[in-house]
mmCIF file of C-alpha atoms in Angstrom:
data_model
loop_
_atom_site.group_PDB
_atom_site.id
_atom_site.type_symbol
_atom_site.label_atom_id
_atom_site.label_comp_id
_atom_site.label_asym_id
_atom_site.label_seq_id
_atom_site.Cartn_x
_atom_site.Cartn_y
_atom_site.Cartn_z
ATOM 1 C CA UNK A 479 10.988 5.135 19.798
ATOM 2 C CA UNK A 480 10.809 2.387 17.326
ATOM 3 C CA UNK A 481 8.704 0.145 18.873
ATOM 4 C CA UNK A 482 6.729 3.188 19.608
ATOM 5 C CA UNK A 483 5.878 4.172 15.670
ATOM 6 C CA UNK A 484 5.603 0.022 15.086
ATOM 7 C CA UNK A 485 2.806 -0.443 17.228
ATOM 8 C CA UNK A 486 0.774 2.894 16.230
ATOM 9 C CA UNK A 487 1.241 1.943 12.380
ATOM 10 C CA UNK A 488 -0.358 -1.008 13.689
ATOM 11 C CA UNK A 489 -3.185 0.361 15.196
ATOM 12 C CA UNK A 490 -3.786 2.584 11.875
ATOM 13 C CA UNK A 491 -3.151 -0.220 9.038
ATOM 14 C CA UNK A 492 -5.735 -2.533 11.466
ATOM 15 C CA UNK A 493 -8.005 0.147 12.143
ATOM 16 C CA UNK A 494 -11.204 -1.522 10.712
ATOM 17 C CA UNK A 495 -10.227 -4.952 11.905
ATOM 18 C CA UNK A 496 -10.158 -3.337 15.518
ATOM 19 C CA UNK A 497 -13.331 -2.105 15.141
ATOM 20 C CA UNK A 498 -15.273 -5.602 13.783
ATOM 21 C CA UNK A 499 -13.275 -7.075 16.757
ATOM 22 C CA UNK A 500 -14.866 -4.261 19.350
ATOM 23 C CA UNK A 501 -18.478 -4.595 18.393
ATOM 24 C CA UNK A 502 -18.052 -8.279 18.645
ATOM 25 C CA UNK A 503 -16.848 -8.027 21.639
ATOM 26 C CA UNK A 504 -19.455 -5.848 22.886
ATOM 27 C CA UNK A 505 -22.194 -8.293 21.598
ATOM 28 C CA UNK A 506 -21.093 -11.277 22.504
ATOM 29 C CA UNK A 507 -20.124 -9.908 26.117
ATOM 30 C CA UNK A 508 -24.002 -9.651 26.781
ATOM 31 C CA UNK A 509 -25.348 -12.333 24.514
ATOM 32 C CA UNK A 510 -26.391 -14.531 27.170
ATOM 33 C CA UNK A 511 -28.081 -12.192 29.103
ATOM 34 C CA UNK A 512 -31.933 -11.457 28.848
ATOM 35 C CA UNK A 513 -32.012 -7.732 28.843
ATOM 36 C CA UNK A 514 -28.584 -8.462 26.778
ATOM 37 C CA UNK A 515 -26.435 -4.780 26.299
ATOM 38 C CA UNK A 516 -29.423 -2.740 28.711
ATOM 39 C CA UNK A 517 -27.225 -4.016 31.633
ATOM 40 C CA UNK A 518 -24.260 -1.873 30.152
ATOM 41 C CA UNK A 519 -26.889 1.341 31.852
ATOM 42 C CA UNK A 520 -28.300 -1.225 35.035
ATOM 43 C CA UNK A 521 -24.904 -1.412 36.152
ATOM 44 C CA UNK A 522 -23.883 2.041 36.765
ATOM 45 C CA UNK A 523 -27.079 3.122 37.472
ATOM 46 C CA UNK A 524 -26.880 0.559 40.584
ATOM 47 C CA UNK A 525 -23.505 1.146 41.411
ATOM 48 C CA UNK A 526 -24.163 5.362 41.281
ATOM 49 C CA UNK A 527 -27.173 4.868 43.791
ATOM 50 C CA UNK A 528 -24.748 3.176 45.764
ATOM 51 C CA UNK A 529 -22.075 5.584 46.258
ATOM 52 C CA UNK A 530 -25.233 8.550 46.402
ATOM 53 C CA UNK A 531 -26.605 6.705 49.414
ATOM 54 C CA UNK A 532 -23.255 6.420 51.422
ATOM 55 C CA UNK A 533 -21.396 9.456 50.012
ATOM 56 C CA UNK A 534 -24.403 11.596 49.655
ATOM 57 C CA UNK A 535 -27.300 10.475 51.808
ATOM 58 C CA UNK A 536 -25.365 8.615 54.715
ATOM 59 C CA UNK A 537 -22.870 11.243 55.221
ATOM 60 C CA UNK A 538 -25.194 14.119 54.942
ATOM 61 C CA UNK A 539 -23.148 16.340 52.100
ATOM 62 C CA UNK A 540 -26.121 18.102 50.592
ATOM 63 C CA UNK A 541 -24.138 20.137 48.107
ATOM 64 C CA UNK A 542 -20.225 20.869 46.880
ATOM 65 C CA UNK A 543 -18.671 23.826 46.166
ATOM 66 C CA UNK A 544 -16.923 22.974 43.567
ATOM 67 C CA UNK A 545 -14.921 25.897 40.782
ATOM 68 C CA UNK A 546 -17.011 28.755 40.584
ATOM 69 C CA UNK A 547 -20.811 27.512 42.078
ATOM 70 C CA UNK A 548 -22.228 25.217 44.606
ATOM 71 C CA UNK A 549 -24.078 21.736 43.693
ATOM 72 C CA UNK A 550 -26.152 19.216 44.883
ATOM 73 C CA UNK A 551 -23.651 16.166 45.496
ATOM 74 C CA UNK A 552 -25.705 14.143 43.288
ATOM 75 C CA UNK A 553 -24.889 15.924 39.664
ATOM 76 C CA UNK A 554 -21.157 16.875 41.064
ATOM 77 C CA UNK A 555 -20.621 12.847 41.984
ATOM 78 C CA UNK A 556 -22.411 11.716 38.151
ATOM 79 C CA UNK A 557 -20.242 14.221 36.697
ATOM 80 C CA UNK A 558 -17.392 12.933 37.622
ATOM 81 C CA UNK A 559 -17.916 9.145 38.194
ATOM 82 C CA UNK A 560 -19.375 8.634 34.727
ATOM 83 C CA UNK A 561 -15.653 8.609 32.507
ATOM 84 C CA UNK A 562 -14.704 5.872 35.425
ATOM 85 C CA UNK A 563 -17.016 3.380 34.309
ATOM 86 C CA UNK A 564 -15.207 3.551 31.055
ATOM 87 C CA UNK A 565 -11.866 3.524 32.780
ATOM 88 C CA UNK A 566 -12.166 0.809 35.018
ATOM 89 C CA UNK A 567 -13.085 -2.012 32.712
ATOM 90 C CA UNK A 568 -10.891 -0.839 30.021
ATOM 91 C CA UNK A 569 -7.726 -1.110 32.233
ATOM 92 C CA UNK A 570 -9.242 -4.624 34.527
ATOM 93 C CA UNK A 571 -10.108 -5.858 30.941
ATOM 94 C CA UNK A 572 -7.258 -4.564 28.734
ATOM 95 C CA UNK A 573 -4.681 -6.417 31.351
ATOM 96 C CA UNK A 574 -5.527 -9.404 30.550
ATOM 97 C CA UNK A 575 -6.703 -9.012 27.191
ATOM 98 C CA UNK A 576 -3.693 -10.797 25.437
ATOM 99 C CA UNK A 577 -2.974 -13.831 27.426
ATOM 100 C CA UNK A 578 -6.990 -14.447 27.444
ATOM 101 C CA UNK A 579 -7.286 -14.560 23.526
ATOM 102 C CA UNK A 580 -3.677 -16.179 22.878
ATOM 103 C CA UNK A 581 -4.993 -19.378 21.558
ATOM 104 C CA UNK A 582 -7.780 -17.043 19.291
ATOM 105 C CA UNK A 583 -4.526 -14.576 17.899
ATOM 106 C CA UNK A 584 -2.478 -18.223 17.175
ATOM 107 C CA UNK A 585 -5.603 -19.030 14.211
ATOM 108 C CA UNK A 586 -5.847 -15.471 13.111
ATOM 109 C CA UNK A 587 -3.352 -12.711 11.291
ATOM 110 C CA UNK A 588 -3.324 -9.579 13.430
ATOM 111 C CA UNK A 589 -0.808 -7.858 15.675
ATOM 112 C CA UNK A 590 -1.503 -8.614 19.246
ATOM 113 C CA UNK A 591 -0.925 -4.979 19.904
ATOM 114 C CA UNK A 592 -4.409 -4.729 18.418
ATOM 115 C CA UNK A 593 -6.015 -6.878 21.111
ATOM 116 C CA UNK A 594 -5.985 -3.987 23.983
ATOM 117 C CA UNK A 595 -7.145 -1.450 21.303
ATOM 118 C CA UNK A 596 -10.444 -3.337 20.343
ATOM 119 C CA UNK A 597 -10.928 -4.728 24.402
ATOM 120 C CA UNK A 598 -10.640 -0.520 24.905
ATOM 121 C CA UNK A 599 -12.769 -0.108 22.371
ATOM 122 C CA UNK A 600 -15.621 -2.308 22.552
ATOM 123 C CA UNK A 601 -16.534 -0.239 26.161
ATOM 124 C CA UNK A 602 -16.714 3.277 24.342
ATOM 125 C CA UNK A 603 -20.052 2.335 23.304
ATOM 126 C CA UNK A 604 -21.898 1.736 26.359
ATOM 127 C CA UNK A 605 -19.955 5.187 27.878
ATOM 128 C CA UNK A 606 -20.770 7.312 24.934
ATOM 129 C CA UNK A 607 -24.861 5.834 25.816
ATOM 130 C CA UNK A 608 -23.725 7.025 29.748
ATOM 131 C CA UNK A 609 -22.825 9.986 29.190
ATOM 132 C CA UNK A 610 -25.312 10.680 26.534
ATOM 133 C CA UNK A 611 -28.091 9.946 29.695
ATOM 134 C CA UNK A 612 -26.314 11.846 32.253
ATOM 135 C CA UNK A 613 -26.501 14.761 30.056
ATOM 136 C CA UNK A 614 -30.128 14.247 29.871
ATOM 137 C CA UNK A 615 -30.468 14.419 33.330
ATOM 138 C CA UNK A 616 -28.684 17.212 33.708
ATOM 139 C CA UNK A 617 -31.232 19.034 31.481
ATOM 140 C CA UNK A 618 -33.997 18.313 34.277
ATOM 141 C CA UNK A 619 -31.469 19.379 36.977
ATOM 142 C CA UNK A 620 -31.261 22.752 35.545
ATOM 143 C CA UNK A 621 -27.607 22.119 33.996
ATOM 144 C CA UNK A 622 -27.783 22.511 30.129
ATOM 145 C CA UNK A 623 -25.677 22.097 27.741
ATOM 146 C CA UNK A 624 -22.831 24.482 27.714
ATOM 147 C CA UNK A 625 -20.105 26.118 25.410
ATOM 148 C CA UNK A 626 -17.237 23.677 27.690
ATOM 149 C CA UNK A 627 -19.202 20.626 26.093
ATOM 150 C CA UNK A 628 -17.049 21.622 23.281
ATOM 151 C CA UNK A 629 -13.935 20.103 25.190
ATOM 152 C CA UNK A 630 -15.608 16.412 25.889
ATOM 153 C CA UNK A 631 -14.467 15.156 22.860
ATOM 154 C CA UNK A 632 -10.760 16.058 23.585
ATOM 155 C CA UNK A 633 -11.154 14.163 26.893
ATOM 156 C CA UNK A 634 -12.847 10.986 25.444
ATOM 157 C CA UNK A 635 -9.623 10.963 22.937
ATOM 158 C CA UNK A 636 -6.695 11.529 25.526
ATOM 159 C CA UNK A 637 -8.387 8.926 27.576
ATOM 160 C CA UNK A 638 -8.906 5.998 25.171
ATOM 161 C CA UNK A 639 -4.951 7.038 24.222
ATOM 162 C CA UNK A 640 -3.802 7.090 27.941
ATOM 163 C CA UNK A 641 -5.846 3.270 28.566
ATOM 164 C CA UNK A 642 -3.976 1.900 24.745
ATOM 165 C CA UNK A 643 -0.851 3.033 26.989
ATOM 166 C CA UNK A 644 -1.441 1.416 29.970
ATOM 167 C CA UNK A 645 -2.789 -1.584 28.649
ATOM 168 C CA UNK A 646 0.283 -2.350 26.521
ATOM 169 C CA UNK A 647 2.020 -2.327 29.890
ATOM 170 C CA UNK A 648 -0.012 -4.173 32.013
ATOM 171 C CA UNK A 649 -1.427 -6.559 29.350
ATOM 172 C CA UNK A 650 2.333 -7.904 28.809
ATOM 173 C CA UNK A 651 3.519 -8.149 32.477
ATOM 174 C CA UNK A 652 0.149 -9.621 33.235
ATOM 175 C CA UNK A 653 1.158 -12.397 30.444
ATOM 176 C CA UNK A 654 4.308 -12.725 31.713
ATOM 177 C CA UNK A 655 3.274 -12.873 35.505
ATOM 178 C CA UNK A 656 -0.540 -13.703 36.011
ATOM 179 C CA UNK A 657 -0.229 -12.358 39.818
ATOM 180 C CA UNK A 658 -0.010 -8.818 37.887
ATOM 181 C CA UNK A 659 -3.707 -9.284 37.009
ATOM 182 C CA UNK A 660 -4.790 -9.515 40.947
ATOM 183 C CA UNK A 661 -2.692 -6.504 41.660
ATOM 184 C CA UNK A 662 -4.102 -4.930 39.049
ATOM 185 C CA UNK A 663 -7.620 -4.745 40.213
ATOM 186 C CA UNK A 664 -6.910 -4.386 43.871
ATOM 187 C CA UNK A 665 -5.037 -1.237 42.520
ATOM 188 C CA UNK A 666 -8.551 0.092 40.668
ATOM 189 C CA UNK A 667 -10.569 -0.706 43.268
ATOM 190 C CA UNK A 668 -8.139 1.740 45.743
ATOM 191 C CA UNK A 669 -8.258 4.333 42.839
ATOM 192 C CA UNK A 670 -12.189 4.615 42.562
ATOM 193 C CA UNK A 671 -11.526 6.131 46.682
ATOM 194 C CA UNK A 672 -8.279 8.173 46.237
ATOM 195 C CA UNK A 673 -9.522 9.839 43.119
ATOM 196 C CA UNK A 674 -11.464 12.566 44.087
ATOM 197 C CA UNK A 675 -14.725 11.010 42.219
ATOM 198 C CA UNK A 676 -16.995 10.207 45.543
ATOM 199 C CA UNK A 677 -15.944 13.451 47.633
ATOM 200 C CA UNK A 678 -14.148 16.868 46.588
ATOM 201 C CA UNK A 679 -10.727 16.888 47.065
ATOM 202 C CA UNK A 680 -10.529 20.218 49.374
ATOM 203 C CA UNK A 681 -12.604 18.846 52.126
ATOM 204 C CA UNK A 682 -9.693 17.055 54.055
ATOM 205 C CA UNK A 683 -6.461 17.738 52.602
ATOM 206 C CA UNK A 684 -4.112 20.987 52.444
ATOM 207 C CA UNK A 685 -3.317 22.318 49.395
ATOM 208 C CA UNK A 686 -0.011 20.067 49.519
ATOM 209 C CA UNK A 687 -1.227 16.989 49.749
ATOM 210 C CA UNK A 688 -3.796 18.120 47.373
ATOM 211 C CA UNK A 689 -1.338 19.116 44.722
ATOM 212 C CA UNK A 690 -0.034 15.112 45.354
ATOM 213 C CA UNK A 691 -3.219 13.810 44.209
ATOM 214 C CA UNK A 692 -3.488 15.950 41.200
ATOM 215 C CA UNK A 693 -0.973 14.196 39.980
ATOM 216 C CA UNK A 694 -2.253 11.236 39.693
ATOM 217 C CA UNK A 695 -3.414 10.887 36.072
ATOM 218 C CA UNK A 696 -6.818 9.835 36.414
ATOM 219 C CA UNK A 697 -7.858 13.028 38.142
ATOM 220 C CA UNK A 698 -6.953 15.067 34.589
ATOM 221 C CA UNK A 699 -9.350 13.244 32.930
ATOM 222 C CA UNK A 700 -12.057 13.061 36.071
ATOM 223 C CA UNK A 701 -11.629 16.767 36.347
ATOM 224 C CA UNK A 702 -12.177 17.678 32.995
ATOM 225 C CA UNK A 703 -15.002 15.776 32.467
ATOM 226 C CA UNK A 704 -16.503 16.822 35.282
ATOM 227 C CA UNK A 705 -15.558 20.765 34.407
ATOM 228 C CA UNK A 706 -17.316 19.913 30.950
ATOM 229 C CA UNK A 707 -20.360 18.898 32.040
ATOM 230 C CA UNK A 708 -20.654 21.753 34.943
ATOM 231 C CA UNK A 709 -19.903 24.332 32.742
ATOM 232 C CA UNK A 710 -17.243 25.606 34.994
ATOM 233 C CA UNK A 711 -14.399 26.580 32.495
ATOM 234 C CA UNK A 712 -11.814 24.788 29.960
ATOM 235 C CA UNK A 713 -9.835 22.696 32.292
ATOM 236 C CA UNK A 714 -7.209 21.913 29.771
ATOM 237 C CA UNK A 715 -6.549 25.856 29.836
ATOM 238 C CA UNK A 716 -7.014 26.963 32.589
ATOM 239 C CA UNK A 717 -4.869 23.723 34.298
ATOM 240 C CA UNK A 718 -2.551 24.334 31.885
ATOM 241 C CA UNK A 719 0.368 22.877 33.579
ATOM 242 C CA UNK A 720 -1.882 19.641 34.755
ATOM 243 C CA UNK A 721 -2.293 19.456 30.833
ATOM 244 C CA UNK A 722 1.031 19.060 30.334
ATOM 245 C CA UNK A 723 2.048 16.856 33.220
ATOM 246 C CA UNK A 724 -0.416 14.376 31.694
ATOM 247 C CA UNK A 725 0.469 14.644 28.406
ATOM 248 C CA UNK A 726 4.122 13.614 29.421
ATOM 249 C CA UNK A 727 3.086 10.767 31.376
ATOM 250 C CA UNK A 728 1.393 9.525 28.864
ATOM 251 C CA UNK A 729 4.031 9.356 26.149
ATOM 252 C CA UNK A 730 6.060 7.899 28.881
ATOM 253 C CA UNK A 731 3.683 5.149 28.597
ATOM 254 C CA UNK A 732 3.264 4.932 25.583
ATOM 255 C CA UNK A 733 6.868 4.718 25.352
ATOM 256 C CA UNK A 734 7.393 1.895 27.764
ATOM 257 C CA UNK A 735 4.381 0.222 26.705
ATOM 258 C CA UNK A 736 5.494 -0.293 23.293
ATOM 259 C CA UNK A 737 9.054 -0.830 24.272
ATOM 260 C CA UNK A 738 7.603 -4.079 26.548
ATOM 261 C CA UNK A 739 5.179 -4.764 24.276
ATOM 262 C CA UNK A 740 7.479 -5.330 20.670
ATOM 263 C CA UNK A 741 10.276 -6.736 23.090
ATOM 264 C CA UNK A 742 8.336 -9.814 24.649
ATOM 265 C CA UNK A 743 5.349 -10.788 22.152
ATOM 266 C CA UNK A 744 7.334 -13.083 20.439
ATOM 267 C CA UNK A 745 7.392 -15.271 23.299
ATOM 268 C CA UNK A 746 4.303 -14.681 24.809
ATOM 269 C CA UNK A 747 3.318 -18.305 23.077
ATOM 270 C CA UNK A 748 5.262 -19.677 25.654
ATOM 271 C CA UNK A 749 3.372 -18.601 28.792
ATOM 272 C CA UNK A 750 0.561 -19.745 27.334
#
């Protein structure tokens, strides 16, 4: 529990030094490319026409019923697949976010617990712009903004605080063991298909098997992004008990992450 109020007074007394660190990060991540930070849009935008074609197109779904309605698979798949371009590079990225800037932390006065916070950070920007043009389209899709757009901002927050907590536990094992990295992104890559983001989750699986996979994590923050932008309801409510689950996990992480974190920085110089 100590090591768990350290490293959020950390985060607080460093809070403008994290975000300096995250907008240079975001620059300098696109600095030598010619269109530069457009390619933080060309890169979803590729990647969604991808999954459309093969999810939506190949397979012939036409629409999803999905809450209380019906839609086209294209909105219900942006809905939902827009937080995971935020989550995917913030976890692949925050891993190995300390070991990758060791020799940068060694010339500068800053917690490393900092270093996952700002990597996190520096890809809010370029979701915030996503999400900010999938609600645009949903305007000429004949979705409009809603009352349950109200809840978006509690689901940006709980997610950038679930990532900080996972990251402080993968960024240190990773550190410690480089395999971890590896393992790390074959894990996201299996998560993008067993999170139901490309195909509703009642289409194969009883309501068993289904209750399984709601436990994994990322569908709480999938689902009620998704439920946001659909205008089907306040997930948080009416999932109460999901709301709960996750919020436990993630103190559990949070937990563990600082526990790992305080406990081995010290001689993370060595595995330099």
């Amino acid at each position: 529990m100590v090591s768990m109020f350290k490293v959020l007074k950390e985060q607080y007394d460093n809070f403008h030094l994290i975000n300096r660190l995250a907008a240079y990060e975001l620059k300098s991540a696109n600095n030598n490319n010619y269109l530069g930070s457009l390619w933080e849009l060309l890169n979803p935008a590729i990647q969604i026409a991808i999954y459309w074609f093969v999810f939506g197109f190949v397979q012939n779904r036409p629409a999803v019923e999905y809450g209380d309605g019906k839609y086209a698979f294209f909105p219900w798949m942006l809905a939902g697949i827009t937080l995971w371009f935020f989550i995917y590079p913030s976890i692949t990225h925050g891993s190995k976010s300390i070991y990758t800037r060791l020799k940068m932390v060694s010339r500068m006065n800053f917690p490393l617990s900092a270093i996952p916070s700002y990597v996190i950070l520096s890809k809010l920007m370029p979701q915030l712009l996503l999400m900010l043009v999938t609600i645009i389209i949903f305007q000429f899709m004949g979705l409009p903004i809603n009352i349950y757009y109200l809840q978006l901002p509690y689901f940006l927050v709980v997610t950038i605080l679930f990532l900080f907590s996972l990251s402080l536990i993968t960024s240190t094992i990773s550190t410690i063991v480089r395999d971890f990295q590896m393992l790390v992104q074959s894990l996201m890559r299996v998560l993008l298909y067993t999170t139901p983001i490309l195909w509703p989750i009642q289409d194969r699986f009883g309501e068993k098997l289904q209750l399984i996979m709601q436990l994994n994590p990322f569908y709480y923050l999938i689902e009620g992004v998704r439920y946001s932008l659909l205008g089907e309801g306040w997930f948080f409510i009416e999932h109460g008990w999901l709301t709960l689950y996750f919020w436990a996990i993630m103190l559990v992480f949070l937990f563990l992450g600082s526990y790992l974190h305080v406990r081995f920085r010290r001689h993370f110089i060595d595995f330099l």
